GROMACS .gro file of C-alpha atoms in nm:
model
  223
    1GLU     CA    1   0.455   0.047   4.063
    2GLY     CA    2   0.408   0.131   3.719
    3GLY     CA    3   0.211   0.159   3.338
    4VAL     CA    4   0.223   0.074   2.979
    5TRP     CA    5   0.330   0.357   2.744
    6ALA     CA    6   0.143   0.228   2.319
    7LEU     CA    7   0.270   0.412   1.983
    8ALA     CA    8   0.073   0.398   1.743
    9SER     CA    9   0.134   0.455   1.390
   10SER     CA   10  -0.179   0.591   1.308
   11ASP     CA   11  -0.469   0.724   1.401
   12ARG     CA   12  -0.671   0.411   1.290
   13THR     CA   13  -0.382   0.193   1.519
   14GLY     CA   14  -0.420   0.409   1.817
   15ASP     CA   15  -0.826   0.401   1.774
   16ALA     CA   16  -0.852   0.041   1.721
   17LEU     CA   17  -0.593  -0.037   2.069
   18ARG     CA   18  -0.790   0.254   2.306
   19GLN     CA   19  -1.127  -0.043   2.217
   20GLN     CA   20  -0.910  -0.325   2.285
   21ALA     CA   21  -0.799  -0.156   2.607
   22GLN     CA   22  -1.138  -0.033   2.702
   23ARG     CA   23  -1.148  -0.429   2.808
   24LEU     CA   24  -0.919  -0.332   3.136
   25PRO     CA   25  -0.910  -0.168   3.406
   26GLU     CA   26  -0.808   0.181   3.436
   27LEU     CA   27  -0.551   0.186   3.604
   28GLU     CA   28  -0.385  -0.105   3.390
   29ARG     CA   29  -0.511   0.069   3.052
   30PRO     CA   30  -0.212   0.170   2.839
   31HIS     CA   31  -0.117   0.542   2.766
   32ILE     CA   32  -0.149   0.535   2.375
   33LEU     CA   33   0.097   0.754   2.182
   34ILE     CA   34   0.029   0.818   1.773
   35GLY     CA   35   0.417   0.922   1.587
   36SER     CA   36   0.663   0.795   1.493
   37LEU     CA   37   0.976   0.607   1.687
   38PRO     CA   38   1.184   0.951   1.629
   39GLU     CA   39   0.880   1.120   1.761
   40LEU     CA   40   0.879   0.918   2.083
   41THR     CA   41   1.041   1.188   2.362
   42THR     CA   42   0.843   1.480   2.151
   43LEU     CA   43   0.546   1.343   2.239
   44LEU     CA   44   0.647   1.242   2.606
   45THR     CA   45   0.758   1.583   2.645
   46LEU     CA   46   0.395   1.770   2.529
   47ARG     CA   47   0.249   1.531   2.826
   48GLY     CA   48   0.474   1.650   3.066
   49GLU     CA   49   0.643   1.326   3.105
   50ALA     CA   50   1.020   1.428   2.970
   51ASP     CA   51   1.155   1.217   3.284
   52LEU     CA   52   0.931   0.925   3.237
   53ARG     CA   53   1.222   0.632   3.208
   54PHE     CA   54   1.088   0.276   3.084
   55ASP     CA   55   1.226  -0.031   3.232
   56ARG     CA   56   1.149  -0.198   2.874
   57ILE     CA   57   1.130  -0.073   2.542
   58ILE     CA   58   0.936  -0.407   2.348
   59GLY     CA   59   0.859  -0.286   1.991
   60ARG     CA   60   0.741  -0.514   1.681
   61ASN     CA   61   0.874  -0.388   1.276
   62VAL     CA   62   0.916  -0.068   1.420
   63PHE     CA   63   1.273  -0.026   1.226
   64THR     CA   64   1.093  -0.152   0.884
   65ARG     CA   65   1.165   0.158   0.713
   66ASP     CA   66   1.413   0.386   0.874
   67VAL     CA   67   1.696   0.096   0.941
   68GLY     CA   68   1.916   0.360   0.800
   69ARG     CA   69   1.816   0.625   1.096
   70LEU     CA   70   1.860   0.331   1.326
   71PRO     CA   71   2.152   0.490   1.475
   72GLU     CA   72   2.038   0.783   1.602
   73THR     CA   73   1.676   0.716   1.695
   74LEU     CA   74   1.899   0.414   1.894
   75VAL     CA   75   2.072   0.651   2.069
   76GLU     CA   76   1.680   0.911   2.178
   77LEU     CA   77   1.648   0.521   2.304
   78LYS     CA   78   1.874   0.497   2.551
   79GLU     CA   79   1.801   0.819   2.701
   80LEU     CA   80   1.409   0.732   2.739
   81LEU     CA   81   1.538   0.377   2.989
   82GLY     CA   82   1.593   0.313   3.352
   83GLU     CA   83   1.871   0.140   3.584
   84ASN     CA   84   1.887  -0.185   3.378
   85GLY     CA   85   1.644  -0.097   3.124
   86ARG     CA   86   1.693  -0.334   2.835
   87PHE     CA   87   1.549  -0.264   2.442
   88CYS     CA   88   1.322  -0.576   2.263
   89PHE     CA   89   1.262  -0.572   1.952
   90ILE     CA   90   1.114  -0.853   1.614
   91GLN     CA   91   1.218  -0.720   1.360
   92MET     CA   92   1.080  -0.844   1.021
   93ILE     CA   93   1.318  -0.875   0.739
   94PRO     CA   94   1.164  -0.721   0.420
   95ARG     CA   95   1.462  -0.907   0.170
   96HIS     CA   96   1.368  -1.240   0.251
   97THR     CA   97   0.983  -1.214   0.264
   98GLN     CA   98   0.801  -1.531   0.062
   99ARG     CA   99   0.890  -1.542  -0.315
  100LEU     CA  100   0.528  -1.582  -0.508
  101TYR     CA  101   0.711  -1.788  -0.769
  102LYS     CA  102   0.821  -2.049  -0.517
  103LEU     CA  103   0.489  -2.187  -0.460
  104VAL     CA  104   0.364  -2.186  -0.865
  105ASP     CA  105   0.395  -2.492  -1.125
  106TRP     CA  106   0.653  -2.377  -1.387
  107THR     CA  107   0.648  -2.707  -1.527
  108GLY     CA  108   0.644  -2.645  -1.944
  109HIS     CA  109   0.719  -2.311  -1.874
  110ASP     CA  110   1.055  -2.315  -1.797
  111GLU     CA  111   1.136  -1.954  -1.985
  112LEU     CA  112   0.895  -1.784  -1.833
  113SER     CA  113   0.934  -1.923  -1.489
  114ALA     CA  114   1.298  -1.785  -1.514
  115ARG     CA  115   1.265  -1.444  -1.599
  116VAL     CA  116   0.966  -1.402  -1.362
  117THR     CA  117   1.211  -1.551  -1.099
  118ALA     CA  118   1.496  -1.250  -1.205
  119VAL     CA  119   1.209  -1.013  -1.143
  120GLU     CA  120   1.087  -1.127  -0.849
  121GLU     CA  121   1.427  -1.122  -0.701
  122ALA     CA  122   1.504  -0.776  -0.800
  123ILE     CA  123   1.249  -0.647  -0.643
  124TYR     CA  124   1.379  -0.797  -0.278
  125HIS     CA  125   1.747  -0.648  -0.418
  126ASP     CA  126   1.689  -0.271  -0.466
  127ALA     CA  127   1.877  -0.105  -0.303
  128SER     CA  128   1.685   0.210  -0.369
  129ASP     CA  129   1.389   0.073  -0.169
  130PRO     CA  130   1.423   0.128   0.175
  131LEU     CA  131   1.224  -0.094   0.275
  132VAL     CA  132   1.405  -0.421   0.158
  133ASN     CA  133   1.753  -0.252   0.080
  134TRP     CA  134   1.899  -0.349   0.421
  135ASP     CA  135   1.922  -0.771   0.611
  136GLU     CA  136   2.010  -0.832   0.980
  137ASN     CA  137   2.344  -0.804   0.854
  138ASP     CA  138   2.295  -0.420   0.886
  139LEU     CA  139   2.059  -0.417   1.203
  140LEU     CA  140   2.355  -0.593   1.286
  141ALA     CA  141   2.620  -0.325   1.195
  142ALA     CA  142   2.374  -0.005   1.311
  143PHE     CA  143   2.306  -0.171   1.709
  144GLY     CA  144   2.715  -0.259   1.710
  145THR     CA  145   2.872  -0.499   1.971
  146GLU     CA  146   2.625  -0.393   2.225
  147VAL     CA  147   2.361  -0.584   2.064
  148GLU     CA  148   2.174  -1.003   2.087
  149ILE     CA  149   2.015  -1.054   1.698
  150LEU     CA  150   1.873  -1.405   1.655
  151VAL     CA  151   1.778  -1.444   1.292
  152GLU     CA  152   1.451  -1.748   1.314
  153GLN     CA  153   1.288  -1.840   0.982
  154GLN     CA  154   0.885  -1.899   1.048
  155VAL     CA  155   0.714  -2.082   0.831
  156GLU     CA  156   0.337  -2.144   0.828
  157GLU     CA  157   0.062  -2.217   0.641
  158ARG     CA  158  -0.117  -1.985   0.469
  159SER     CA  159  -0.400  -1.937   0.245
  160VAL     CA  160  -0.399  -1.728  -0.109
  161THR     CA  161  -0.779  -1.582  -0.196
  162GLU     CA  162  -0.880  -1.429  -0.591
  163SER     CA  163  -0.880  -1.108  -0.441
  164GLN     CA  164  -0.451  -1.092  -0.329
  165ILE     CA  165  -0.442  -1.223  -0.726
  166GLU     CA  166  -0.608  -1.002  -0.832
  167ARG     CA  167  -0.419  -0.732  -0.597
  168TRP     CA  168  -0.036  -0.929  -0.754
  169PHE     CA  169  -0.193  -0.817  -1.126
  170THR     CA  170  -0.361  -0.496  -1.112
  171LEU     CA  171  -0.161  -0.252  -1.323
  172ASP     CA  172  -0.083   0.174  -1.291
  173THR     CA  173  -0.219   0.134  -0.917
  174SER     CA  174  -0.131   0.504  -0.704
  175GLU     CA  175  -0.052   0.309  -0.413
  176ARG     CA  176   0.288   0.135  -0.408
  177VAL     CA  177   0.450  -0.061  -0.742
  178SER     CA  178   0.217  -0.378  -0.818
  179TYR     CA  179   0.353  -0.667  -0.848
  180ALA     CA  180   0.200  -0.708  -1.262
  181ASP     CA  181   0.431  -0.349  -1.278
  182HIS     CA  182   0.762  -0.455  -1.179
  183LEU     CA  183   0.670  -0.810  -1.442
  184VAL     CA  184   0.617  -0.532  -1.738
  185ALA     CA  185   0.835  -0.309  -1.663
  186ALA     CA  186   1.128  -0.606  -1.762
  187GLY     CA  187   0.985  -0.660  -2.042
  188ILE     CA  188   0.653  -0.921  -1.944
  189SER     CA  189   0.431  -0.882  -2.229
  190LYS     CA  190   0.050  -0.848  -2.225
  191PRO     CA  191  -0.001  -1.272  -2.296
  192GLU     CA  192   0.373  -1.348  -2.104
  193LEU     CA  193   0.172  -1.165  -1.792
  194ASP     CA  194  -0.209  -1.352  -1.850
  195LEU     CA  195  -0.004  -1.684  -1.859
  196THR     CA  196   0.223  -1.581  -1.521
  197LYS     CA  197  -0.143  -1.466  -1.321
  198ARG     CA  198  -0.292  -1.818  -1.481
  199LEU     CA  199  -0.111  -2.046  -1.335
  200TYR     CA  200  -0.102  -1.875  -1.000
  201GLN     CA  201  -0.450  -1.840  -0.973
  202ARG     CA  202  -0.490  -2.276  -1.048
  203GLY     CA  203  -0.233  -2.329  -0.853
  204LEU     CA  204  -0.293  -2.112  -0.532
  205VAL     CA  205  -0.678  -2.070  -0.519
  206SER     CA  206  -0.839  -2.171  -0.199
  207GLN     CA  207  -0.516  -2.359  -0.149
  208VAL     CA  208  -0.310  -2.375   0.186
  209VAL     CA  209   0.027  -2.295   0.147
  210ARG     CA  210   0.394  -2.258   0.300
  211TRP     CA  211   0.462  -1.951   0.409
  212GLU     CA  212   0.791  -1.841   0.518
  213THR     CA  213   0.899  -1.490   0.639
  214LYS     CA  214   1.258  -1.460   0.856
  215PHE     CA  215   1.229  -1.218   1.233
  216ALA     CA  216   1.512  -1.097   1.373
  217TYR     CA  217   1.521  -1.044   1.760
  218ILE     CA  218   1.669  -0.796   1.912
  219THR     CA  219   1.799  -0.766   2.234
  220THR     CA  220   2.004  -0.513   2.403
  221SER     CA  221   2.066  -0.347   2.761
  222LYS     CA  222   2.113   0.041   2.797
  223GLN     CA  223   2.500   0.010   2.890
   0.00000   0.00000   0.00000
């Protein structure tokens, strides 16, 4: 006998999981918690389940913005594993995500291509950005010798829409700095930015492109 507990990062995600769970028989529905991974122990305690131990802890992209705290998180999660329990995680590595400039035909615009390439690569090598300032080597260092990590490059076919390109080239947003913001900050002029956008629109809108993403498959035991 056993059960499933799911940890959702937001109320919205939790509500979506609950709606899906309603299709299952009552005894098979997961217990859904809302919070971050470091809060899991506290959340279980508040439910009166502090003594609960798991056979498997499975997660997807749970370390994306928290790699720096991974050693502490690992210690906390180990306390939640039962005898012979194991971790199984799938983690996308944002630093190795698809580069947009590689999807575009820059024929006749070599100088602009080189500058855009430099800016985009700098985005993914920003040491101050916790989203991209780590890779699989940092995961391995954080987990230590007790972990097995398999890194795999995945390629999928993806359609690019006009609205996506508009988001990339929207300036001065209140949310995360946009692609266009990075280009302008690096000295790309307004005419050059407009040309870059046109090249992206011409080469990508309504096209199916090969989109590359790198994932780390992480497995480890309690021992």
